[in-house]
Amino acid sequence: MAHSLGTNPCLHTSTSRAALGRKAFCEHTCAPAKQSSSRPQPHRVCCKAAGNQDGDASNVGAQLRNCAVGLAAAAAMILPMTMAPSPMLPSAEAKALLDREPVKNARALLRYALPIDNKYIRQMQKELEGISESLRIPGNKSLGPVARAFRKSESILGNNKQALIADFAPDKKDDGLKAIANLEEAFKECDRVVESQDKQAIPSAQQNALTYVGQIEEAMMKGFPFEVPSQYDNLPQLKGRAYLEARVKLKEKRYNNVTGGVMKIVVDGYNAPVTAGAFVDLVDQKFYDGMEIQRADGMVVQTGRPEGNDEGFRDPNTGEIRRVPFEIRVEGDKQPIYEETLEDVRRFNENPALPFNAFGTLALARAEFDANSGSSQVFFLLKESELTPTGANLLDGRYAVFGYVIDGADLLQECQAGDIIESIKITDGLQYLQRPVPHPKSSSGTV
């Protein structure tokens, strides 16, 4: 179906989704990447504002403004629509956001997004996460900062173990204690790696320790942290996290003879229970199994439009397209905002708990001018630094994130329109899905 992308001079329009990926979103373009069986090159976008590297803070706002329309186009549903430039952050605020040191790792984002309040586990996590930055410093061969981070984390655990245990949910205490024991062993391995000066082994030791930190944090979740408004009782809700595996088959061999693969996804109901619930409900009904990837334009990989004239899932109980309200929780808030974007409520300079920071961020597609038009179409964001600067990403607050790809995200780079989602399976967390009654029997046998 054709896109009507408006008449703004910043945007080249096309009725082809593939062509949209090859065109620039701004006035000046670099040469588009060739489409071949080799790995496609990133679609570089050159904005006028980006050309001046010595400009003042006002250029930050100008650069973001020039890219705004393209970002919104990438995230829009596969529907006919018109678009207009979106209001921008004031340049000073934009510069402040750009100056932040962002969290880009999907697993780290999920750890930070857990609504827990234990300063010791957060201190430990911060020390361990910071090791990644120490390793990226050019020419830095010293492992001193890494060793200090490991020692400090180990000290925090040793000195505050009882404070951690006191925060465990009663029904998760055994899991928490097991995670603490595993973390203590992981720290011993970290010490051995540092002593041997094996820099190549540090990332593995770090991530192993962070895995157990995440398990300790999850053991601190006591029930569900807030009440979902009762007007959404007619929609599925995910009162926890679900772990999924998506198997994709490519139409032909791509880079390095890849023919497909598996992506592991975490869907976060703690921060987006209604959005996550709607998606997991459809996954459990095998709605996406056998469906084509319908858009792959270098910025997003998108699917979820059923065959026929419907642009979303038609609920057999009502005979109507099931609409999912816009849902987003801001850092520091106890519960999400519903039915209004952060721009609508004038909180556009605040940070969502689930931001568009990671390659493979999963979000609900919708019509550009209707925040509550989402249904079954979803998209994965392919991170491009020029278009989606972390901390000043124009999708944040305007589209509802509900999960991340934690393994296998590189497969998204190979995906093209027409590739097949063979299956999406729930490997854990289905017990957190709550459905309205009545509901057709699910593939798992639950109702």
Short mmCIF file of C-alpha atoms in Angstrom, two decimals:
data_model
loop_
_atom_site.label_atom_id
_atom_site.label_comp_id
_atom_site.label_asym_id
_atom_site.label_seq_id
_atom_site.Cartn_x
_atom_site.Cartn_y
_atom_site.Cartn_z
CA MET A 1 0.00 0.00 0.00
CA ALA A 2 1.32 3.42 -0.91
CA HIS A 3 2.70 5.87 1.59
CA SER A 4 1.81 9.51 1.43
CA LEU A 5 4.69 11.14 3.21
CA GLY A 6 3.66 14.73 2.88
CA THR A 7 5.16 17.61 0.98
CA ASN A 8 7.94 18.67 3.32
CA PRO A 9 11.08 19.44 1.27
CA CYS A 10 13.19 17.46 3.73
CA LEU A 11 11.64 14.21 2.54
CA HIS A 12 11.94 12.28 -0.68
CA THR A 13 8.74 10.30 -1.23
CA SER A 14 8.13 6.96 -2.86
CA THR A 15 5.40 4.38 -3.07
CA SER A 16 7.96 1.63 -2.54
CA ARG A 17 9.02 0.62 0.95
CA ALA A 18 12.34 -0.62 -0.41
CA ALA A 19 12.89 2.67 -2.18
CA LEU A 20 12.10 4.54 1.02
CA GLY A 21 15.02 2.76 2.63
CA ARG A 22 17.35 3.76 -0.21
CA LYS A 23 16.35 7.42 -0.24
CA ALA A 24 17.65 9.95 2.22
CA PHE A 25 15.26 11.61 4.64
CA CYS A 26 16.95 14.98 4.26
CA GLU A 27 17.85 17.27 1.40
CA HIS A 28 21.34 15.95 0.65
CA THR A 29 22.07 12.28 0.14
CA CYS A 30 25.12 10.13 -0.03
CA ALA A 31 25.20 7.35 -2.59
CA PRO A 32 22.67 4.65 -1.64
CA ALA A 33 23.94 1.21 -0.78
CA LYS A 34 23.72 -1.48 -3.41
CA GLN A 35 21.20 -4.23 -2.77
CA SER A 36 23.03 -7.50 -3.23
CA SER A 37 23.69 -10.78 -1.51
CA SER A 38 26.60 -9.18 0.35
CA ARG A 39 26.01 -7.36 3.61
CA PRO A 40 24.15 -4.11 2.84
CA GLN A 41 25.98 -0.96 3.86
CA PRO A 42 24.30 1.39 6.35
CA HIS A 43 22.11 4.01 4.69
CA ARG A 44 24.07 7.10 5.59
CA VAL A 45 22.02 10.26 5.90
CA CYS A 46 23.68 13.64 5.51
CA CYS A 47 21.88 16.65 6.93
CA LYS A 48 22.95 20.21 6.25
CA ALA A 49 23.18 20.85 9.96
CA ALA A 50 25.54 17.94 10.38
CA GLY A 51 28.07 19.46 8.01
CA ASN A 52 29.26 22.13 10.41
CA GLN A 53 31.21 20.42 13.14
CA ASP A 54 32.10 23.68 14.88
CA GLY A 55 28.58 25.10 15.29
CA ASP A 56 27.03 26.21 18.55
CA ALA A 57 24.20 24.58 20.51
CA SER A 58 21.59 25.88 18.08
CA ASN A 59 22.97 23.54 15.41
CA VAL A 60 22.03 20.57 17.58
CA GLY A 61 18.40 21.57 17.39
CA ALA A 62 18.70 22.21 13.65
CA GLN A 63 20.19 18.78 13.02
CA LEU A 64 17.48 17.08 15.02
CA ARG A 65 14.76 19.13 13.33
CA ASN A 66 15.96 18.10 9.87
CA CYS A 67 15.77 14.42 10.81
CA ALA A 68 12.44 14.52 12.67
CA VAL A 69 10.19 13.70 9.75
CA GLY A 70 12.30 10.79 8.59
CA LEU A 71 12.26 9.25 12.05
CA ALA A 72 8.50 9.45 12.29
CA ALA A 73 8.15 7.93 8.81
CA ALA A 74 10.32 4.99 9.77
CA ALA A 75 8.13 4.14 12.72
CA ALA A 76 4.72 4.68 11.14
CA MET A 77 2.32 1.86 10.43
CA ILE A 78 1.98 0.54 6.89
CA LEU A 79 -0.97 2.83 6.21
CA PRO A 80 -1.68 5.76 3.92
CA MET A 81 -1.00 8.94 5.87
CA THR A 82 0.23 12.47 5.67
CA MET A 83 2.97 13.84 7.83
CA ALA A 84 4.26 17.20 8.98
CA PRO A 85 7.45 18.26 10.76
CA SER A 86 7.23 17.61 14.47
CA PRO A 87 7.97 20.20 17.16
CA MET A 88 11.54 19.92 18.41
CA LEU A 89 13.30 20.09 21.73
CA PRO A 90 14.74 23.53 22.53
CA SER A 91 18.37 23.49 21.46
CA ALA A 92 19.80 23.83 24.99
CA GLU A 93 17.78 20.85 26.18
CA ALA A 94 18.76 18.88 23.10
CA LYS A 95 22.43 19.60 23.72
CA ALA A 96 22.11 18.50 27.34
CA LEU A 97 20.55 15.24 26.22
CA LEU A 98 23.21 14.64 23.61
CA ASP A 99 25.92 15.22 26.21
CA ARG A 100 24.60 12.40 28.40
CA GLU A 101 26.41 9.10 28.43
CA PRO A 102 23.70 6.72 27.21
CA VAL A 103 23.07 3.07 28.00
CA LYS A 104 22.98 1.20 24.69
CA ASN A 105 23.14 -2.46 25.68
CA ALA A 106 19.73 -4.15 25.56
CA ARG A 107 20.35 -6.33 28.61
CA ALA A 108 21.59 -3.34 30.59
CA LEU A 109 18.51 -1.32 29.60
CA LEU A 110 16.29 -4.12 30.87
CA ARG A 111 18.19 -4.28 34.15
CA TYR A 112 17.88 -0.54 34.72
CA ALA A 113 14.19 -0.64 33.75
CA LEU A 114 13.24 -2.93 36.62
CA PRO A 115 11.30 -0.79 39.13
CA ILE A 116 13.29 -1.72 42.23
CA ASP A 117 14.78 0.48 44.96
CA ASN A 118 17.90 -1.10 46.41
CA LYS A 119 20.91 1.19 46.21
CA TYR A 120 23.47 -1.55 46.77
CA ILE A 121 22.49 -3.68 43.79
CA ARG A 122 22.30 -0.56 41.63
CA GLN A 123 25.79 0.52 42.75
CA MET A 124 27.11 -2.92 41.91
CA GLN A 125 25.44 -2.86 38.53
CA LYS A 126 26.82 0.60 37.73
CA GLU A 127 30.38 -0.48 38.54
CA LEU A 128 30.12 -3.59 36.38
CA GLU A 129 28.39 -1.85 33.47
CA GLY A 130 31.12 0.81 33.49
CA ILE A 131 33.77 -1.78 32.64
CA SER A 132 32.61 -1.71 29.03
CA GLU A 133 33.58 1.95 28.73
CA SER A 134 36.99 1.30 30.31
CA LEU A 135 37.72 -1.36 27.71
CA ARG A 136 36.78 0.96 24.84
CA ILE A 137 39.30 3.69 25.70
CA PRO A 138 41.75 3.76 22.74
CA GLY A 139 45.28 2.76 23.62
CA ASN A 140 44.42 1.90 27.22
CA LYS A 141 46.18 -1.35 28.04
CA SER A 142 45.95 -1.00 31.80
CA LEU A 143 43.45 -3.21 33.57
CA GLY A 144 43.57 -1.02 36.69
CA PRO A 145 40.09 0.52 36.20
CA VAL A 146 38.64 -2.93 35.47
CA ALA A 147 40.24 -4.46 38.55
CA ARG A 148 38.94 -1.60 40.72
CA ALA A 149 35.42 -2.03 39.39
CA PHE A 150 35.47 -5.77 40.10
CA ARG A 151 36.90 -5.24 43.61
CA LYS A 152 34.39 -2.52 44.45
CA SER A 153 31.48 -4.64 43.24
CA GLU A 154 32.71 -7.61 45.25
CA SER A 155 33.07 -5.38 48.32
CA ILE A 156 29.53 -4.03 47.92
CA LEU A 157 28.21 -7.58 47.82
CA GLY A 158 30.26 -8.72 50.82
CA ASN A 159 29.35 -5.74 52.99
CA ASN A 160 25.65 -5.53 52.11
CA LYS A 161 24.52 -9.09 51.48
CA GLN A 162 21.87 -8.99 54.21
CA ALA A 163 20.46 -5.71 52.85
CA LEU A 164 20.09 -7.41 49.48
CA ILE A 165 18.44 -10.49 50.94
CA ALA A 166 16.03 -8.34 52.96
CA ASP A 167 14.66 -6.93 49.70
CA PHE A 168 13.85 -10.28 48.11
CA ALA A 169 10.22 -11.08 47.44
CA PRO A 170 9.23 -14.00 49.72
CA ASP A 171 8.34 -16.25 46.80
CA LYS A 172 11.62 -15.44 45.03
CA LYS A 173 14.02 -15.65 47.98
CA ASP A 174 15.46 -19.02 46.98
CA ASP A 175 16.15 -17.73 43.46
CA GLY A 176 17.80 -14.64 44.91
CA LEU A 177 20.03 -16.62 47.27
CA LYS A 178 21.11 -18.86 44.40
CA ALA A 179 21.94 -15.80 42.30
CA ILE A 180 24.06 -14.34 45.13
CA ALA A 181 26.01 -17.59 45.46
CA ASN A 182 26.57 -17.66 41.70
CA LEU A 183 27.67 -14.02 41.73
CA GLU A 184 30.24 -14.75 44.44
CA GLU A 185 31.71 -17.49 42.24
CA ALA A 186 31.59 -15.17 39.23
CA PHE A 187 33.64 -12.58 41.13
CA LYS A 188 36.29 -15.21 41.81
CA GLU A 189 36.52 -15.81 38.08
CA CYS A 190 36.77 -12.05 37.51
CA ASP A 191 39.71 -11.92 39.92
CA ARG A 192 41.45 -14.76 38.06
CA VAL A 193 40.96 -13.01 34.72
CA VAL A 194 42.46 -9.77 36.02
CA GLU A 195 45.40 -11.56 37.62
CA SER A 196 46.19 -13.31 34.34
CA GLN A 197 45.94 -9.97 32.46
CA ASP A 198 43.66 -11.66 29.94
CA LYS A 199 41.92 -8.64 28.47
CA GLN A 200 40.03 -10.75 25.93
CA ALA A 201 38.33 -12.71 28.71
CA ILE A 202 37.10 -9.66 30.63
CA PRO A 203 33.87 -9.01 28.67
CA SER A 204 32.73 -12.59 29.20
CA ALA A 205 33.50 -12.45 32.93
CA GLN A 206 31.77 -9.07 33.19
CA GLN A 207 28.60 -10.23 31.43
CA ASN A 208 28.51 -13.40 33.49
CA ALA A 209 28.56 -11.33 36.69
CA LEU A 210 25.91 -8.96 35.32
CA THR A 211 23.65 -11.90 34.51
CA TYR A 212 23.56 -12.79 38.21
CA VAL A 213 23.12 -9.14 39.18
CA GLY A 214 20.04 -9.10 36.95
CA GLN A 215 18.72 -12.26 38.61
CA ILE A 216 19.18 -10.66 42.04
CA GLU A 217 17.26 -7.61 40.84
CA GLU A 218 14.42 -9.72 39.48
CA ALA A 219 14.21 -11.53 42.82
CA MET A 220 13.44 -8.14 44.38
CA MET A 221 10.26 -7.71 42.33
CA LYS A 222 7.39 -8.08 44.79
CA GLY A 223 4.28 -8.72 42.75
CA PHE A 224 3.26 -6.19 40.11
CA PRO A 225 4.33 -2.60 40.89
CA PHE A 226 1.13 -0.71 40.00
CA GLU A 227 -2.54 -1.02 39.08
CA VAL A 228 -3.34 -0.87 35.38
CA PRO A 229 -6.34 1.45 34.83
CA SER A 230 -9.57 -0.53 34.82
CA GLN A 231 -10.64 0.75 31.40
CA TYR A 232 -8.05 -1.60 29.90
CA ASP A 233 -9.43 -4.72 31.58
CA ASN A 234 -10.79 -5.76 28.19
CA LEU A 235 -7.23 -6.13 26.84
CA PRO A 236 -4.56 -8.77 27.53
CA GLN A 237 -1.95 -7.66 30.06
CA LEU A 238 1.52 -9.01 30.79
CA LYS A 239 2.27 -8.71 34.52
CA GLY A 240 5.95 -9.54 34.30
CA ARG A 241 8.49 -10.34 31.58
CA ALA A 242 8.24 -12.86 28.77
CA TYR A 243 11.14 -14.44 26.90
CA LEU A 244 10.63 -15.22 23.22
CA GLU A 245 12.48 -16.84 20.33
CA ALA A 246 11.74 -15.61 16.81
CA ARG A 247 12.88 -17.81 13.93
CA VAL A 248 13.33 -16.00 10.59
CA LYS A 249 13.90 -17.52 7.15
CA LEU A 250 15.47 -15.36 4.44
CA LYS A 251 14.30 -15.59 0.83
CA GLU A 252 17.83 -16.21 -0.38
CA LYS A 253 21.33 -16.37 0.99
CA ARG A 254 22.65 -13.08 2.28
CA TYR A 255 25.94 -11.94 3.75
CA ASN A 256 28.24 -14.85 4.64
CA ASN A 257 25.66 -17.30 3.19
CA VAL A 258 23.20 -16.59 5.99
CA THR A 259 19.80 -18.12 5.25
CA GLY A 260 18.05 -17.23 8.50
CA GLY A 261 18.40 -17.50 12.23
CA VAL A 262 16.91 -17.05 15.66
CA MET A 263 16.50 -13.89 17.71
CA LYS A 264 15.91 -13.94 21.46
CA ILE A 265 13.59 -11.21 22.67
CA VAL A 266 12.57 -9.96 26.11
CA VAL A 267 9.12 -8.37 26.32
CA ASP A 268 8.76 -6.12 29.37
CA GLY A 269 5.36 -6.11 31.03
CA TYR A 270 6.67 -4.35 34.13
CA ASN A 271 6.89 -1.12 32.15
CA ALA A 272 4.36 -1.69 29.36
CA PRO A 273 1.85 -4.30 30.55
CA VAL A 274 -0.91 -3.52 28.03
CA THR A 275 1.33 -3.21 24.96
CA ALA A 276 3.40 -6.24 25.94
CA GLY A 277 0.25 -8.20 26.77
CA ALA A 278 -1.31 -7.52 23.38
CA PHE A 279 1.86 -8.72 21.62
CA VAL A 280 2.44 -11.83 23.73
CA ASP A 281 -1.25 -12.76 23.37
CA LEU A 282 -0.88 -12.69 19.57
CA VAL A 283 2.40 -14.62 19.75
CA ASP A 284 0.66 -17.31 21.79
CA GLN A 285 -2.12 -17.46 19.19
CA LYS A 286 0.61 -17.95 16.50
CA PHE A 287 -0.60 -14.79 14.78
CA TYR A 288 2.89 -13.93 13.48
CA ASP A 289 3.88 -17.46 12.44
CA GLY A 290 4.40 -17.62 8.67
CA MET A 291 3.96 -13.86 8.25
CA GLU A 292 6.22 -11.91 5.92
CA ILE A 293 8.47 -9.08 6.97
CA GLN A 294 6.57 -6.22 5.39
CA ARG A 295 9.09 -3.41 5.66
CA ALA A 296 12.88 -3.36 5.83
CA ASP A 297 14.19 0.02 4.79
CA GLY A 298 17.48 0.37 6.63
CA MET A 299 15.92 2.03 9.66
CA VAL A 300 13.26 -0.43 10.75
CA VAL A 301 12.20 -4.03 10.22
CA GLN A 302 8.43 -4.21 10.51
CA THR A 303 5.70 -6.83 10.42
CA GLY A 304 2.27 -7.55 11.86
CA ARG A 305 -0.20 -6.49 9.18
CA PRO A 306 -2.53 -9.42 8.44
CA GLU A 307 -3.60 -10.38 4.92
CA GLY A 308 -6.61 -8.59 3.51
CA ASN A 309 -7.80 -5.08 4.17
CA ASP A 310 -7.30 -4.96 7.94
CA GLU A 311 -4.25 -3.08 9.17
CA GLY A 312 -4.36 -4.83 12.55
CA PHE A 313 -5.64 -7.81 14.50
CA ARG A 314 -9.41 -8.27 14.33
CA ASP A 315 -10.65 -9.61 17.66
CA PRO A 316 -12.97 -12.57 17.00
CA ASN A 317 -14.90 -11.76 20.20
CA THR A 318 -15.86 -8.25 19.11
CA GLY A 319 -15.45 -8.38 15.34
CA GLU A 320 -13.42 -5.16 15.57
CA ILE A 321 -9.76 -4.25 15.18
CA ARG A 322 -8.19 -4.48 18.62
CA ARG A 323 -6.61 -1.14 19.45
CA VAL A 324 -3.82 -0.79 21.99
CA PRO A 325 -3.62 2.49 23.91
CA PHE A 326 -0.37 4.41 23.82
CA GLU A 327 1.58 3.43 26.94
CA ILE A 328 4.89 4.76 28.24
CA ARG A 329 6.50 4.94 31.67
CA VAL A 330 8.89 7.78 32.41
CA GLU A 331 11.94 7.18 34.59
CA GLY A 332 10.96 7.96 38.18
CA ASP A 333 7.21 7.56 37.64
CA LYS A 334 5.47 4.72 39.43
CA GLN A 335 3.19 3.85 36.50
CA PRO A 336 2.88 4.54 32.78
CA ILE A 337 1.16 7.43 31.04
CA TYR A 338 -1.70 6.24 28.83
CA GLU A 339 -3.21 7.52 25.58
CA GLU A 340 -0.93 10.57 25.32
CA THR A 341 2.62 10.92 24.08
CA LEU A 342 5.25 12.69 26.16
CA GLU A 343 4.97 15.53 23.69
CA ASP A 344 1.21 15.73 24.36
CA VAL A 345 1.78 16.06 28.10
CA ARG A 346 4.73 18.45 27.65
CA ARG A 347 7.28 16.03 29.10
CA PHE A 348 9.24 15.58 25.87
CA ASN A 349 12.58 16.25 27.60
CA GLU A 350 12.16 13.36 30.06
CA ASN A 351 13.48 9.86 29.58
CA PRO A 352 11.32 6.78 29.06
CA ALA A 353 12.11 3.74 31.18
CA LEU A 354 12.35 1.81 27.89
CA PRO A 355 14.16 4.08 25.41
CA PHE A 356 15.08 3.58 21.76
CA ASN A 357 18.73 3.15 22.72
CA ALA A 358 19.59 -0.35 21.54
CA PHE A 359 19.84 -1.97 18.13
CA GLY A 360 16.77 -4.20 17.95
CA THR A 361 14.50 -2.08 20.16
CA LEU A 362 10.96 -3.46 19.73
CA ALA A 363 8.01 -1.05 19.58
CA LEU A 364 4.38 -0.82 18.53
CA ALA A 365 3.73 0.77 15.15
CA ARG A 366 0.87 3.24 14.79
CA ALA A 367 -0.49 5.99 12.55
CA GLU A 368 1.51 9.19 12.86
CA PHE A 369 -1.34 11.37 14.10
CA ASP A 370 -3.19 8.86 16.28
CA ALA A 371 -1.28 7.68 19.34
CA ASN A 372 -3.93 5.05 20.10
CA SER A 373 -4.14 3.41 16.66
CA GLY A 374 -1.65 0.60 17.35
CA SER A 375 -2.82 -2.99 17.04
CA SER A 376 -0.62 -5.85 15.81
CA GLN A 377 2.04 -4.12 13.70
CA VAL A 378 5.43 -3.91 15.41
CA PHE A 379 8.88 -2.75 14.37
CA PHE A 380 12.49 -3.31 15.34
CA LEU A 381 14.68 -0.21 15.22
CA LEU A 382 17.98 -0.50 13.40
CA LYS A 383 20.21 1.94 15.25
CA GLU A 384 21.73 4.72 13.12
CA SER A 385 23.72 7.31 15.03
CA GLU A 386 22.93 10.24 12.71
CA LEU A 387 19.19 9.62 12.82
CA THR A 388 18.67 8.23 16.29
CA PRO A 389 21.16 9.88 18.65
CA THR A 390 20.83 8.18 22.00
CA GLY A 391 19.46 10.61 24.57
CA ALA A 392 17.91 12.87 21.91
CA ASN A 393 16.05 10.27 19.89
CA LEU A 394 12.89 11.69 18.39
CA LEU A 395 11.12 8.35 18.61
CA ASP A 396 11.44 8.35 22.41
CA GLY A 397 8.17 9.40 23.96
CA ARG A 398 6.32 9.22 20.64
CA TYR A 399 6.27 5.48 20.06
CA ALA A 400 5.75 2.80 22.69
CA VAL A 401 8.71 0.48 23.32
CA PHE A 402 7.90 -2.83 24.99
CA GLY A 403 10.98 -4.99 24.52
CA TYR A 404 14.45 -5.61 23.14
CA VAL A 405 16.31 -8.25 21.12
CA ILE A 406 18.95 -9.57 23.52
CA ASP A 407 20.57 -12.18 21.24
CA GLY A 408 20.75 -12.53 17.47
CA ALA A 409 19.97 -8.90 16.65
CA ASP A 410 22.52 -8.95 13.80
CA LEU A 411 19.99 -10.97 11.82
CA LEU A 412 17.91 -7.81 11.48
CA GLN A 413 20.63 -6.33 9.24
CA GLU A 414 20.04 -9.11 6.73
CA CYS A 415 16.24 -8.94 6.70
CA GLN A 416 14.39 -7.73 3.62
CA ALA A 417 10.72 -7.33 2.80
CA GLY A 418 9.30 -10.73 1.89
CA ASP A 419 11.45 -12.73 4.30
CA ILE A 420 9.40 -15.04 6.51
CA ILE A 421 8.90 -15.17 10.26
CA GLU A 422 8.67 -18.92 10.57
CA SER A 423 7.64 -18.79 14.21
CA ILE A 424 7.75 -16.82 17.44
CA LYS A 425 7.65 -18.96 20.57
CA ILE A 426 7.31 -18.03 24.24
CA THR A 427 10.06 -19.81 26.14
CA ASP A 428 9.27 -18.33 29.56
CA GLY A 429 6.86 -15.87 31.15
CA LEU A 430 3.54 -17.00 29.69
CA GLN A 431 2.33 -17.39 33.27
CA TYR A 432 2.35 -13.60 33.56
CA LEU A 433 -0.12 -13.13 30.71
CA GLN A 434 -3.60 -12.20 31.92
CA ARG A 435 -6.39 -12.30 29.38
CA PRO A 436 -9.88 -10.86 29.54
CA VAL A 437 -12.70 -13.37 29.67
CA PRO A 438 -14.05 -14.77 27.39
CA HIS A 439 -11.07 -15.53 25.19
CA PRO A 440 -10.45 -18.22 22.59
CA LYS A 441 -8.32 -21.09 23.78
CA SER A 442 -4.64 -20.33 23.29
CA SER A 443 -2.00 -22.52 21.72
CA SER A 444 -0.66 -23.23 25.19
CA GLY A 445 -4.01 -24.45 26.47
CA THR A 446 -4.46 -21.48 28.81
CA VAL A 447 -7.50 -19.22 28.74
#
